[in-house]
């Protein structure tokens, strides 16, 4: 059960030669350009525009790095937009489609969008929920509008699988110079996965490696879900077997998962306990991924508030800077490197939100 959107915007570290004119000063062999997307706001939270490269200083593991690339807020973005119309949101499909259209309309003409949604299909004589790319990356607003009209509903939430699909399919190719360092995930979701084959750690690792900024519009579906969760097990909303196994594997690793996975053997108290923990886990996952990537979580009480949250995401996307540097640490050791960005020449109270780090490649 989750609604998800994805907007793609920050790129990870990519193989690239140093810019022309710098070969004599910097010699890099088989190095990678590390992209750092950034939002700068004043004391009141309003974006500060028209900054120059000289305003920024970047450190990796405490060591100052030489900036090789700089893109101002006018540079375009690529967006992967994932719509999850499962669970408690299926009845609100038109509301989701209108909010999605409003989001796309709020983006700039040069921004490109891909739409991903969930659908139900038959596999091995069973109904299965799958993640499907409705539209590949395009800047055609007419094509995107037509794609939104094709979005349907699903009987499950392959949320983690869809996150992997963003990295492995939508952004399988390296971005062009125009979009390098400017890819983002925007997810309208409650973040509670029910049917994925993959898990969050796998999805998070690949999203972080790809440097994709993660934005979440977090819809509060918990009260609705728990109201429908109690009582007769034949009529109640059920946890999927995957959800029950995830709960016990995460919080009670020594429990007998096979016995516990029978929903009808769970009492109301245990059902509520599982629900509470799964929602807490989803919140932790969204918050950590957004923070590490330089993105943000926008909580909404219900889908009627989603349009305003999408406007906020679109506005922030339009005020992103991006920096690029070749790491002075050329070891390909697979270690995590911390990134810190300092500001110079700005008024007191100015704040920055940026990518917090990346994992170095390995041989």
Phi, psi and omega in degrees: 000114181182152171247131183226142177232149175224135176235130188255126187214336181246139181258156187272230180253130187232147177294132182193144175282153177301153179302152180300142179095351182249001186300326183287333184267327184231121177249116181236126179246119179056042178260173182231142177276125180264121181264137182230101175284144189217141168239132180241129180233158176273187184300329181273000179089005179275141182295142175261119184255175174064028174282158180248168178301327182293346179282347189246141170230131184245136176239140173241119184050040176085355181256130181295140181245150178274123181287132180250337182223149176210129177234129180281179186291346181280349181293146184282167179238161167248138189234127171255116188249110183254124179250119177254110181250047180253176174058228186288354184262354185299326181287349184249031184302314182295323177297320178295316180298319179293320178295320179296317179297321178297321178298312180298319179295335182279347180281168183274159183305325183278350181288142180248146185227142168241141181246129177238139180218172178257150175215159176257138178216172180258125177220127184055042178061023177231148177283126182233143175267133181227156176269134186225136175278112180278324179215132173285173183303127179204154173256010178279110180293329178294316179296321180291322177297318177295322179295318178301325180293340181269356181291131179243204181241165179223162180260016179196175185233092175277058188296310180297320178300322181292325177297319177295323180297327177300314182287314191275341182239302182299315181247038181295325181269151176297142180290155173288169180305324184298327186247002183299129181081008186225065175230141184216153173257126175239114186242115171272107194196159165266352174077008183263103181283147179233339188225004187294148172279321179278175179236173186295319183301320178295315180295317181297316181301316183286324176296318180292321178297324180279352178069028183278128177288135183250120173245136178233127167263102191271108181272132181274100179252003189298314183297316178300313183299315184288331175295326181269358186273338190266164175091208184305123184293342181281335182250344182285155167297135184254150162290147170283162176300324179297321179294317181295318179296321179297319180299308183289324179294325183279315189256336179222072187298341181264004182286159176279092187295322183299317180291321185284344186283355176278108186301321184291346176271358180268130175282170182301319181298316181291324177299316180294322179296318178296314180301313181303314183291322180294322177290322176298318179297317180298318179297317179297317181296314180296314183298315183293319181291318179297313183297314183294331184268352184090013179266208186197153174255131177245099180287140174227145182289323177203180186292339179294340179266358187293324183300317178296321178295320178297322177299322179295319178296314181299320179296320180291321178301324180283359179237021179275133165265162171217136178244156176221141178213154172266121184299137175287345176266100185270008178292135176259073190247005177069016181275159178273128180249129180276138179247136176227132181245127176253151179251145177232144174072027180246159181293156178302143178091354178295140183234156182228141173233122188216167173303135188267347181169183178203164178261125182294151177290168176240161179291000000 
